[in-house]
């Protein structure tokens, strides 16, 4: 059995009752001490005598199965503190925090006192029997008989027992008062935000709780461990004031591969370390893939333990993985398909099959001979059905062999991303027919743009709207540029779909700044969106988005144009999947003396998404920038959209500047006039600065319309996350 670390014990000299001694967790032989456990226990012990820096509140936040409760129990053993817990639930109220009045039966039997105390401390019949058994040192059968004796004595008593009411403190109060290690599980599920706020004073070092029987002061030995999942359905943000009272916080993820294997073998006595390691790699891959695709289930340590144990008991690992792992993550066919694609792309299942067949892993690569063929070739080859199957297998295994040559962790991370890779969309129009339409649209768009500028300072300047050409050879490059962002796109799409489905399925729009119905459950978010608003008949929340990309020459610096291009490709994929009205324009100025403003219409509102990625690949740094002209043209088009939210997002790396004198105060006033004209028509403006002139851009657009995206590596992801706020 794992030995207690003497240096961690904080209760030397303290006397515990017989019941309290049973509450101190005993580490089983299968327990493997983690780095988190050593870190927390050592810090608590090191600072225990320091009244200013004492650590007595700890937050453990992570996915299900990451070992949060196991760690809390292990700290009970390390610190030698009795362990108790409370599991929170959605309708929890203050009586569950403080305690409640409960009926009690008075009897003349003095021996019943301890027995009744044990019963009141228990949650279910099995816990009652267990406490009676330990408290009186009885066998299971004798504990059951003793409990039956009490019931019979009460029922057959000549004198009817009197029923009185007594205040019984909650487990929280009991732990605070007596100095236990208290685990508070999942406080983020509580709907009433005021419930845990009531605990704030008790979480202070010398905190107190005011209960009906008087004040309860926190015992100096009490340690509170809050364990919670993150970003799960039904969870809410942890109250900021409560979070601030934590002196230590740990982000709990799956342990390292070696630790996973060590714990799995210790827990299940699984005999083969090599196959256990390969199964752990599969669990880690599925966990990464689920997160990348916003699948709500989790592949964690529990799944790993039960899969290992099922295989140890003789079950087929490739059958058991369904019930022990995959179906615990999700049963949705589309999501299961994503997980299975990731498994196939990684080659881990094939490697596991080789291990179970007794073949070395290098046999995996030796099996691959000859030219690699694709699945499509395999299907069209004029061979027998069995030959076709062999051809498909060869194509798949060839892909796996390449994956084996990569670093294991890099390969697994990439597999989750590759599962999202989509083939280029099939186009309904031929390129010839498409180009014929483009010529006609170019003339129409130029006329509409000049009309929008008719009353502005740009009315007499030359303007042309270009329709960027389609280069089908750019399709693959566009897909490669988009590839790193696909997991983020998919994740945000799933989140947004849930919001839209909830909004569209309800008579009320939720999370509004004002409305006709107050929603107390939203107070925890502290974003003031605490009202529900009645939806008018047949009205559904919607967003129309116009993107303006600055294509001035300075965009060549630090590859700004490439990051902008990548971000717009991601927004285009996002809008296509959600069927959002989208318009994308780029622009430059002073290409020629007669073409003062050049607009590049990559996509109009009334157009589909065909060939848009290919056109976006023609985006490049050009000349100067005349921001006010393009903003007015886009705002005019956006104002006529029927959407409830009309957002014009300006992506620029510098202040406006064009010949002969479009700069400084003149350019600033022009842009601000555009904003004033069209905000009255319901258009929202947002300026995203990706260059060194962000302070100038902020001064032009106003702080309320400005967002700093100058960190180019984070720019595409942050832009996507920003857009979801407006849905």
XYZ file of C-alpha atoms in Angstrom:
727
model
C 0.000 0.000 0.000
C 1.220 3.500 -0.808
C 2.943 5.052 2.193
C 1.878 8.402 3.599
C 4.381 11.167 2.956
C 5.269 12.238 6.546
C 6.184 15.759 5.437
C 2.650 16.358 4.140
C 0.744 15.560 7.347
C -0.777 18.726 8.826
C -2.763 17.177 11.705
C 0.009 15.836 13.959
C -1.183 15.750 17.567
C -4.848 16.028 16.662
C -7.172 13.326 18.058
C -9.862 11.959 15.749
C -12.904 9.955 16.778
C -13.319 6.406 15.590
C -15.743 7.565 12.909
C -13.424 10.360 11.756
C -10.529 7.937 11.448
C -12.562 5.866 9.020
C -13.156 9.017 6.954
C -9.438 9.537 6.260
C -8.918 8.055 2.819
C -6.635 5.035 2.500
C -4.708 4.888 -0.752
C -5.261 1.582 -2.573
C -2.344 -0.278 -4.117
C -3.523 0.831 -7.571
C -3.114 4.510 -6.677
C -0.357 6.262 -8.605
C 0.852 9.530 -7.141
C 0.597 12.307 -9.737
C 2.652 15.441 -10.159
C -0.444 17.510 -9.295
C -0.878 15.627 -6.018
C 2.736 16.150 -4.978
C 2.599 19.812 -5.995
C -0.589 20.634 -4.063
C 0.201 18.540 -0.969
C 3.699 19.957 -0.656
C 2.507 23.555 -1.055
C -0.249 23.098 1.528
C 2.172 21.523 4.010
C 4.886 24.099 3.342
C 2.588 27.081 3.972
C 0.386 25.521 6.669
C 1.897 27.486 9.560
C 1.979 30.802 7.673
C -1.208 32.712 8.550
C -0.773 35.050 5.583
C 0.062 32.556 2.826
C -1.768 29.435 4.013
C -3.394 27.398 1.233
C -6.807 26.129 2.317
C -9.002 26.482 -0.809
C -8.089 24.598 -3.998
C -9.808 24.543 -7.416
C -9.508 21.476 -9.656
C -11.002 22.158 -13.084
C -10.967 19.674 -15.943
C -12.748 17.080 -18.024
C -14.669 14.129 -16.645
C -12.350 11.250 -15.883
C -9.268 13.440 -15.447
C -8.871 12.362 -11.796
C -10.239 15.352 -9.861
C -12.058 13.379 -7.152
C -9.234 10.842 -6.955
C -6.840 13.725 -6.332
C -9.089 15.209 -3.634
C -9.196 11.842 -1.843
C -5.440 11.432 -2.204
C -4.942 14.798 -0.494
C -7.048 13.483 2.403
C -4.524 10.666 2.803
C -1.492 12.932 2.347
C -2.668 15.607 4.800
C -4.352 13.058 7.131
C -7.663 14.927 7.136
C -11.081 13.215 7.193
C -12.591 13.344 3.705
C -16.177 14.254 2.966
C -17.947 15.636 -0.068
C -21.095 17.273 -1.343
C -22.318 16.936 -4.934
C -24.128 20.017 -6.195
C -27.284 19.922 -8.325
C -29.194 22.420 -10.427
C -31.947 23.266 -7.895
C -29.647 23.485 -4.902
C -30.646 26.260 -2.493
C -29.282 27.819 0.672
C -30.788 25.152 2.917
C -28.543 22.643 1.155
C -25.548 24.841 2.004
C -26.395 25.558 5.637
C -28.651 22.688 6.717
C -32.316 22.108 7.471
C -34.853 21.304 10.168
C -35.643 17.589 10.143
C -38.032 15.480 12.251
C -36.380 13.309 14.918
C -37.810 10.557 17.149
C -37.089 10.716 20.861
C -36.702 7.355 22.578
C -35.670 6.411 26.094
C -32.921 4.146 24.779
C -29.568 5.821 25.413
C -27.885 3.354 23.073
C -29.948 4.718 20.166
C -28.189 8.080 20.245
C -25.043 7.073 18.354
C -27.050 4.928 15.980
C -29.412 7.778 15.070
C -26.473 10.168 14.631
C -24.964 7.736 12.151
C -28.262 7.484 10.263
C -28.638 11.264 10.000
C -25.168 11.517 8.463
C -25.967 9.079 5.684
C -27.406 9.565 2.191
C -28.820 6.091 1.478
C -29.583 2.726 3.081
C -26.247 1.194 2.047
C -24.380 4.102 3.653
C -26.428 3.625 6.844
C -25.429 -0.036 7.072
C -21.806 0.776 6.324
C -21.632 3.404 9.083
C -23.351 1.135 11.626
C -20.984 -1.671 10.692
C -17.860 0.477 11.186
C -19.126 2.459 14.183
C -20.074 -0.590 16.252
C -17.492 -2.969 14.709
C -20.211 -5.336 13.525
C -20.557 -7.714 10.633
C -22.798 -6.744 7.737
C -25.541 -9.095 8.922
C -25.344 -7.814 12.522
C -25.469 -4.196 11.346
C -28.634 -4.996 9.397
C -30.112 -6.695 12.489
C -29.251 -3.729 14.726
C -30.975 -1.369 12.365
C -34.037 -3.655 12.288
C -34.081 -3.730 16.110
C -34.362 0.030 16.247
C -37.242 0.095 13.784
C -39.068 -2.650 15.663
C -38.511 -0.987 19.047
C -39.947 2.273 17.797
C -42.952 0.595 16.156
C -43.847 -1.633 19.144
C -43.203 0.865 21.916
C -46.142 1.221 24.360
C -45.448 4.895 24.608
C -45.803 6.636 21.283
C -42.476 8.357 20.586
C -42.682 12.106 20.321
C -41.638 13.721 17.080
C -39.611 16.887 17.364
C -37.696 18.979 14.910
C -33.990 19.474 15.110
C -31.607 21.522 12.987
C -29.149 19.300 11.193
C -26.218 21.145 9.651
C -25.232 20.341 6.097
C -22.101 18.404 5.230
C -20.533 21.729 4.296
C -21.142 23.188 7.744
C -20.008 19.991 9.450
C -16.750 19.927 7.488
C -16.033 23.619 8.105
C -16.773 23.316 11.814
C -14.853 20.084 12.473
C -11.876 20.679 10.220
C -12.285 18.106 7.436
C -11.148 18.049 3.844
C -14.341 18.959 1.976
C -14.808 18.304 -1.732
C -17.528 20.426 -3.351
C -18.352 18.718 -6.656
C -19.733 20.563 -9.695
C -20.858 23.897 -8.185
C -21.140 25.245 -11.751
C -24.411 23.341 -12.300
C -26.261 25.403 -9.662
C -28.856 27.631 -11.313
C -29.249 30.098 -8.424
C -26.101 32.233 -8.462
C -26.688 33.423 -4.888
C -26.237 29.942 -3.425
C -22.464 29.723 -3.659
C -22.083 33.433 -3.013
C -23.419 32.587 0.465
C -20.302 30.485 0.971
C -17.869 33.314 0.311
C -17.470 34.307 3.951
C -16.928 30.692 4.991
C -14.150 30.342 2.414
C -12.109 32.998 4.181
C -9.435 31.719 6.538
C -11.360 32.755 9.659
C -14.725 32.803 7.928
C -18.041 32.300 9.653
C -21.468 30.971 8.720
C -24.630 32.247 10.334
C -26.944 29.257 10.847
C -30.151 28.983 12.948
C -28.219 27.590 15.926
C -25.672 30.398 15.919
C -22.418 31.280 14.238
C -20.075 28.565 12.997
C -16.425 29.529 12.646
C -14.240 27.766 10.119
C -11.865 25.282 11.715
C -8.198 26.140 11.025
C -7.616 22.608 9.653
C -10.459 22.731 7.115
C -9.379 22.394 3.472
C -11.950 22.961 0.703
C -11.407 21.346 -2.709
C -13.768 22.547 -5.459
C -13.892 20.144 -8.414
C -15.701 21.090 -11.587
C -15.897 20.195 -15.245
C -15.296 22.886 -17.831
C -17.521 23.933 -20.745
C -20.013 21.078 -20.314
C -23.688 21.338 -21.154
C -25.579 22.706 -18.143
C -22.451 24.216 -16.573
C -22.184 27.904 -15.803
C -19.144 30.100 -15.216
C -17.773 29.756 -11.700
C -18.613 32.845 -9.683
C -15.675 35.264 -9.916
C -15.661 36.138 -6.211
C -15.605 32.458 -5.301
C -12.881 31.711 -7.839
C -10.799 34.559 -6.420
C -10.880 32.898 -2.997
C -8.989 29.876 -4.310
C -5.316 30.029 -3.332
C -4.372 27.277 -5.777
C -5.945 26.083 -9.042
C -5.101 23.141 -11.285
C -6.105 22.555 -14.894
C -6.793 18.817 -14.948
C -6.228 17.045 -18.249
C -5.479 13.473 -19.138
C -2.174 12.502 -17.508
C 0.902 11.765 -19.559
C 0.901 8.559 -21.563
C 3.296 6.751 -19.214
C 1.213 7.711 -16.178
C -1.987 6.571 -17.911
C -0.475 3.153 -18.609
C 0.931 2.864 -15.098
C -2.435 3.655 -13.518
C -4.340 1.400 -15.911
C -2.154 -1.616 -15.211
C -2.245 -1.003 -11.460
C -6.023 -0.605 -11.501
C -6.885 -3.606 -13.684
C -3.823 -5.883 -13.392
C -3.668 -5.898 -17.182
C -0.664 -8.082 -18.128
C 0.700 -6.517 -21.344
C 2.275 -3.070 -21.075
C 2.787 -2.678 -24.850
C -0.869 -3.145 -25.777
C -1.957 -1.097 -22.753
C 0.192 1.742 -24.068
C -1.322 1.499 -27.548
C -4.834 1.542 -26.070
C -3.883 4.641 -24.065
C -2.720 6.336 -27.282
C -6.143 5.624 -28.791
C -7.882 7.162 -25.775
C -5.738 10.288 -26.089
C -6.416 10.549 -29.821
C -10.179 10.278 -29.280
C -10.016 12.899 -26.539
C -8.172 15.334 -28.848
C -10.569 14.623 -31.727
C -13.680 15.092 -29.578
C -12.462 18.474 -28.352
C -11.427 19.601 -31.828
C -14.900 18.822 -33.177
C -16.860 20.188 -30.178
C -18.198 16.723 -29.354
C -19.471 16.982 -25.802
C -18.460 13.499 -24.637
C -15.093 12.686 -23.108
C -12.545 9.922 -23.585
C -10.985 9.805 -20.126
C -9.330 7.572 -17.591
C -12.573 5.808 -16.667
C -13.099 4.767 -20.262
C -9.509 3.580 -20.404
C -9.820 1.508 -17.202
C -13.018 -0.237 -18.261
C -11.763 -0.908 -21.787
C -8.573 -2.434 -20.378
C -10.543 -4.518 -17.915
C -12.948 -5.770 -20.598
C -10.026 -6.873 -22.770
C -8.339 -8.536 -19.799
C -11.535 -10.543 -19.267
C -11.388 -11.850 -22.827
C -13.510 -9.380 -24.799
C -12.483 -8.400 -28.316
C -10.803 -4.965 -27.976
C -12.201 -3.818 -31.333
C -15.737 -4.637 -30.218
C -15.332 -3.482 -26.633
C -14.101 -0.056 -27.737
C -17.627 0.761 -28.929
C -19.406 0.207 -25.615
C -16.556 1.198 -23.297
C -15.209 4.244 -25.139
C -16.917 5.488 -28.318
C -20.547 5.306 -27.173
C -19.592 7.079 -23.939
C -18.363 9.975 -26.055
C -21.361 10.116 -28.402
C -23.954 8.029 -30.203
C -24.562 10.599 -32.927
C -23.748 8.909 -36.277
C -22.012 11.970 -37.729
C -19.863 12.471 -34.644
C -19.015 8.780 -34.477
C -17.952 8.976 -38.108
C -15.525 11.796 -37.261
C -14.009 9.771 -34.434
C -13.672 6.680 -36.601
C -12.062 8.693 -39.402
C -9.490 10.001 -36.941
C -8.753 6.463 -35.765
C -8.335 5.226 -39.312
C -6.113 8.154 -40.291
C -3.827 7.601 -37.296
C -3.255 3.883 -37.952
C -3.513 3.130 -34.226
C -6.201 0.466 -34.612
C -4.156 -1.358 -37.225
C -1.128 -1.242 -34.928
C -3.234 -2.572 -32.057
C -4.507 -5.402 -34.236
C -0.918 -6.345 -35.080
C -0.030 -6.431 -31.392
C -2.935 -8.735 -30.605
C -2.000 -10.986 -33.511
C 1.513 -11.322 -32.138
C 3.212 -9.440 -34.993
C 5.809 -6.713 -34.359
C 4.876 -3.172 -35.347
C 7.552 -3.074 -38.057
C 5.502 -5.733 -39.843
C 2.984 -2.979 -40.347
C 5.257 -1.182 -42.805
C 6.591 -4.386 -44.363
C 3.069 -5.285 -45.450
C 2.938 -2.239 -47.709
C 4.412 -3.025 -51.098
C 4.071 -1.634 -54.615
C 2.494 1.610 -55.765
C 0.000 3.267 -53.469
C -3.476 3.507 -54.957
C -6.411 5.570 -53.843
C -9.761 4.259 -52.655
C -11.327 5.626 -55.846
C -8.901 3.600 -57.966
C -9.667 0.523 -55.939
C -13.392 0.916 -56.593
C -12.973 1.290 -60.355
C -10.482 -1.518 -60.932
C -11.970 -4.425 -62.897
C -11.220 -7.114 -60.346
C -13.172 -9.480 -58.189
C -14.867 -8.280 -55.037
C -12.117 -9.775 -52.899
C -9.421 -8.081 -54.975
C -11.226 -4.769 -54.636
C -11.276 -5.156 -50.892
C -7.555 -5.895 -50.846
C -6.891 -2.818 -52.972
C -8.853 -0.602 -50.579
C -7.002 -2.098 -47.631
C -3.657 -1.475 -49.312
C -4.559 2.147 -49.970
C -5.611 2.665 -46.357
C -2.599 0.913 -44.878
C -0.228 2.906 -47.077
C -1.597 6.056 -45.518
C -1.083 4.513 -42.077
C 2.551 3.639 -42.846
C 3.314 7.256 -43.608
C 1.706 8.276 -40.334
C 3.929 5.867 -38.404
C 7.021 7.712 -39.570
C 5.889 10.924 -37.901
C 6.310 11.758 -34.286
C 3.614 9.980 -32.263
C 2.156 13.042 -30.584
C 2.323 15.193 -33.714
C 0.635 12.444 -35.692
C -2.193 12.122 -33.200
C -2.809 15.854 -33.046
C -2.813 16.059 -36.825
C -5.209 13.139 -37.100
C -7.847 15.101 -35.234
C -7.356 17.943 -37.693
C -7.248 15.739 -40.787
C -10.587 14.236 -39.845
C -12.065 17.651 -40.572
C -10.494 18.059 -43.993
C -13.214 18.497 -46.545
C -12.913 17.858 -50.254
C -13.331 20.904 -52.540
C -16.983 21.643 -53.055
C -18.593 20.413 -56.228
C -19.536 23.307 -58.496
C -22.849 23.338 -60.299
C -21.635 25.800 -62.985
C -18.905 25.239 -65.537
C -16.072 27.743 -65.365
C -17.048 29.106 -68.815
C -20.652 29.776 -67.776
C -19.442 31.294 -64.538
C -17.075 33.723 -66.288
C -19.841 34.823 -68.647
C -22.004 35.752 -65.667
C -19.073 37.579 -64.059
C -18.745 40.044 -66.960
C -22.373 41.051 -66.624
C -22.138 41.354 -62.826
C -19.048 43.570 -63.075
C -20.919 46.247 -65.017
C -23.914 46.141 -62.671
C -21.762 46.295 -59.536
C -19.764 49.276 -60.760
C -22.949 51.240 -61.479
C -24.378 50.429 -58.037
C -21.132 51.463 -56.327
C -20.990 54.805 -58.156
C -24.600 55.450 -57.199
C -23.792 54.852 -53.527
C -20.982 57.447 -53.727
C -23.076 60.011 -55.622
C -23.529 62.387 -52.657
C -20.061 61.832 -51.125
C -16.637 63.423 -51.611
C -15.752 60.459 -53.842
C -18.510 61.141 -56.394
C -16.252 62.561 -59.104
C -13.402 60.100 -58.704
C -12.980 57.085 -60.920
C -14.236 53.823 -59.460
C -14.296 50.290 -60.841
C -15.628 47.131 -59.211
C -13.536 44.167 -60.263
C -14.746 40.594 -60.261
C -11.632 38.588 -59.261
C -10.823 35.720 -61.621
C -11.296 32.071 -60.682
C -8.129 29.991 -60.782
C -9.121 26.370 -60.180
C -5.492 25.507 -59.551
C -5.783 27.591 -56.373
C -8.460 25.289 -54.887
C -5.933 22.992 -53.219
C -3.915 25.925 -51.889
C -7.081 27.486 -50.447
C -7.934 24.220 -48.711
C -4.429 23.968 -47.253
C -4.626 27.547 -45.985
C -7.978 26.820 -44.334
C -6.973 23.430 -42.907
C -5.439 24.584 -39.574
C -8.611 26.503 -38.716
C -11.131 23.769 -39.565
C -11.331 22.350 -36.011
C -12.090 25.852 -34.711
C -14.649 26.422 -37.473
C -16.379 23.122 -36.700
C -16.394 23.820 -32.973
C -17.934 27.277 -33.385
C -20.451 25.971 -35.911
C -21.709 23.395 -33.418
C -21.946 25.966 -30.643
C -23.710 28.457 -32.893
C -26.141 25.865 -34.229
C -27.214 25.079 -30.663
C -27.850 28.771 -29.988
C -29.785 29.275 -33.214
C -31.845 26.113 -32.728
C -32.699 27.216 -29.196
C -33.658 30.676 -30.388
C -35.701 29.480 -33.325
C -37.499 26.794 -31.338
C -38.644 29.191 -28.646
C -41.207 31.924 -28.449
C -38.609 33.953 -26.560
C -35.143 35.146 -27.510
C -32.909 34.519 -24.522
C -29.954 36.445 -23.108
C -31.043 39.981 -24.038
C -30.055 43.263 -22.389
C -33.757 44.113 -22.022
C -37.020 42.291 -22.480
C -40.312 41.236 -20.959
C -39.146 38.356 -18.762
C -36.299 38.268 -16.204
C -34.120 35.123 -16.228
C -32.345 34.734 -12.866
C -30.219 31.864 -14.152
C -28.341 34.313 -16.407
C -27.129 36.473 -13.501
C -24.144 34.163 -12.986
C -22.685 35.260 -16.325
C -22.529 38.884 -15.123
C -22.813 40.165 -18.702
C -26.196 41.913 -18.075
C -27.964 39.658 -20.617
C -30.571 38.663 -18.035
C -33.842 39.152 -19.954
C -35.924 37.109 -22.373
C -37.619 38.991 -25.171
C -40.817 37.871 -26.870
C -40.196 37.011 -30.519
C -42.591 38.619 -32.994
C -44.513 36.111 -35.138
C -42.348 34.420 -37.787
C -39.274 36.421 -36.767
C -36.027 34.571 -36.194
C -32.710 36.063 -35.031
C -30.267 36.466 -37.921
C -26.995 38.061 -38.961
C -25.871 39.607 -42.249
C -22.129 40.133 -42.438
C -20.072 42.369 -44.729
C -16.281 42.011 -44.694
C -13.964 44.725 -45.991
C -10.294 43.737 -46.362
C -7.678 46.441 -46.812
C -5.462 45.458 -49.781
C -3.095 48.385 -49.501
C 0.642 47.902 -50.036
C 1.486 47.871 -46.322
C -0.410 44.586 -45.950
C 2.692 42.851 -47.276
C 4.454 43.467 -43.966
C 4.688 40.487 -41.584
C 2.479 38.484 -43.986
C -0.597 40.444 -42.852
C -2.385 39.749 -46.130
C -1.859 35.997 -45.668
C -3.348 36.034 -42.173
C -6.269 38.144 -43.410
C -6.759 35.746 -46.304
C -6.758 32.751 -43.970
C -9.247 34.424 -41.634
C -11.638 35.318 -44.460
C -11.467 31.752 -45.825
C -12.518 30.528 -42.378
C -15.344 33.079 -42.138
C -16.541 32.010 -45.588
C -16.622 28.325 -44.527
C -18.391 29.306 -41.292
C -21.043 31.355 -43.124
C -21.589 28.677 -45.762
C -22.294 25.993 -43.176
C -24.715 28.233 -41.260
C -26.284 29.774 -44.406
C -25.423 33.296 -43.229
C -25.740 36.187 -45.710
C -22.148 37.184 -46.457
C -20.468 39.858 -48.595
C -16.678 40.080 -49.032
C -14.917 43.047 -50.620
C -11.279 44.052 -50.864
C -10.071 47.407 -52.066
C -7.148 49.624 -52.932
C -6.684 53.123 -54.341
C -4.705 54.984 -56.984
C -4.045 52.053 -59.290
C -4.187 54.552 -62.170
C -5.053 58.219 -62.492
C -8.499 57.269 -63.828
C -9.087 54.460 -61.322
C -8.925 56.259 -57.986
C -10.838 53.508 -56.170
C -10.622 49.820 -57.022
C -13.046 47.414 -55.368
C -12.696 43.634 -55.580
C -16.036 41.860 -55.134
C -15.130 38.373 -53.919
C -18.706 37.637 -52.880
C -22.031 39.494 -52.961
C -24.982 38.879 -50.662
C -27.134 37.466 -53.461
C -24.467 35.008 -54.631
C -23.771 31.469 -53.530
C -20.451 30.211 -52.227
C -19.236 28.690 -55.494
C -15.610 29.503 -56.350
C -15.292 31.943 -53.434
C -12.168 30.272 -51.934
C -10.502 30.260 -55.340
C -11.238 33.981 -55.778
C -10.007 34.817 -52.274
C -6.633 33.332 -53.179
C -6.119 36.266 -55.600
C -6.130 38.736 -52.691
C -2.815 40.637 -52.456
C -1.199 43.927 -51.338
C -1.651 46.636 -53.996
C -1.500 50.467 -53.650
C -3.118 53.017 -51.306
C -6.409 52.831 -49.392
C -9.480 55.074 -49.578
C -11.483 53.585 -46.698
C -14.480 55.890 -46.726
C -15.423 54.986 -50.315
C -15.516 51.234 -49.856
C -17.207 51.492 -46.451
C -20.017 53.581 -47.934
C -20.534 51.130 -50.815
C -20.667 48.123 -48.444
C -22.852 49.880 -45.868
C -25.364 50.802 -48.582
C -25.658 47.159 -49.649
C -25.793 45.939 -46.042
C -28.511 48.405 -45.044
C -30.909 46.739 -47.503
C -30.472 43.276 -45.964
C -33.494 41.947 -43.999
C -31.402 40.506 -41.136
C -31.995 41.650 -37.558
C -28.251 42.246 -37.049
C -26.207 43.910 -39.812
C -22.485 43.899 -39.119
C -19.807 45.568 -41.255
C -16.351 44.368 -40.220
C -13.410 46.437 -41.457
C -10.025 44.629 -41.446
C -7.189 47.102 -41.894
C -3.529 47.475 -40.945
C -3.227 51.241 -41.106
C -4.824 54.649 -41.362
C -6.500 55.740 -44.615
C -4.225 57.423 -47.113
C -4.767 58.124 -50.836
C -3.938 60.748 -53.448
C -4.059 63.650 -53.583
C -5.033 64.560 -49.989
C -7.199 61.762 -48.600
C -5.571 61.420 -45.176
C -5.567 62.910 -41.687
C -8.604 64.940 -40.640
C -10.282 64.714 -44.040
C -10.213 60.920 -44.120
C -11.230 60.658 -40.461
C -14.262 62.914 -40.916
C -15.281 61.050 -44.081
C -15.251 57.677 -42.327
C -17.082 59.023 -39.283
C -19.733 60.504 -41.579
C -20.266 57.067 -43.178
C -20.689 55.544 -39.707
C -23.162 58.242 -38.656
C -25.208 57.895 -41.868
C -25.591 54.141 -41.725
C -25.778 53.439 -38.009
C -29.107 55.268 -38.194
C -30.120 52.566 -40.687
C -29.182 49.740 -38.315
C -25.670 48.948 -39.587
C -23.102 48.050 -36.915
C -19.475 48.958 -37.626
C -16.493 47.140 -36.167
C -12.862 47.961 -36.988
C -10.290 45.171 -36.574
C -6.747 46.533 -36.469
C -3.957 44.166 -37.500
C -1.098 46.634 -37.837
C 0.962 49.266 -36.053
C -1.591 52.076 -36.518
C -4.167 50.572 -34.169
C -4.333 53.706 -31.987
C -5.135 55.815 -35.054
C -7.825 53.360 -36.135
C -9.287 53.380 -32.615
C -9.425 57.194 -32.690
C -11.235 57.161 -36.043
C -13.850 54.502 -35.284
C -14.248 55.032 -31.559
C -13.287 52.674 -28.763
C -16.705 50.995 -28.770
C -16.238 49.928 -32.411
C -12.572 48.929 -32.182
C -10.944 45.546 -31.591
C -7.217 44.901 -31.476
C -6.271 41.876 -33.579
C -2.641 42.860 -34.051
C -1.433 39.485 -32.767
C -1.397 37.933 -36.225
C -1.035 34.313 -35.108
C -4.232 34.591 -33.063
C -6.053 36.826 -35.535
C -7.999 34.198 -37.578
C -9.240 32.327 -34.501
C -10.198 35.473 -32.591
C -12.066 36.837 -35.602
C -14.220 33.693 -35.766
C -14.938 33.812 -32.055
C -15.824 37.480 -32.350
C -18.468 36.827 -34.999
C -20.318 34.289 -32.841
C -21.116 37.062 -30.349
C -23.412 38.680 -32.896
C -25.494 35.557 -33.579
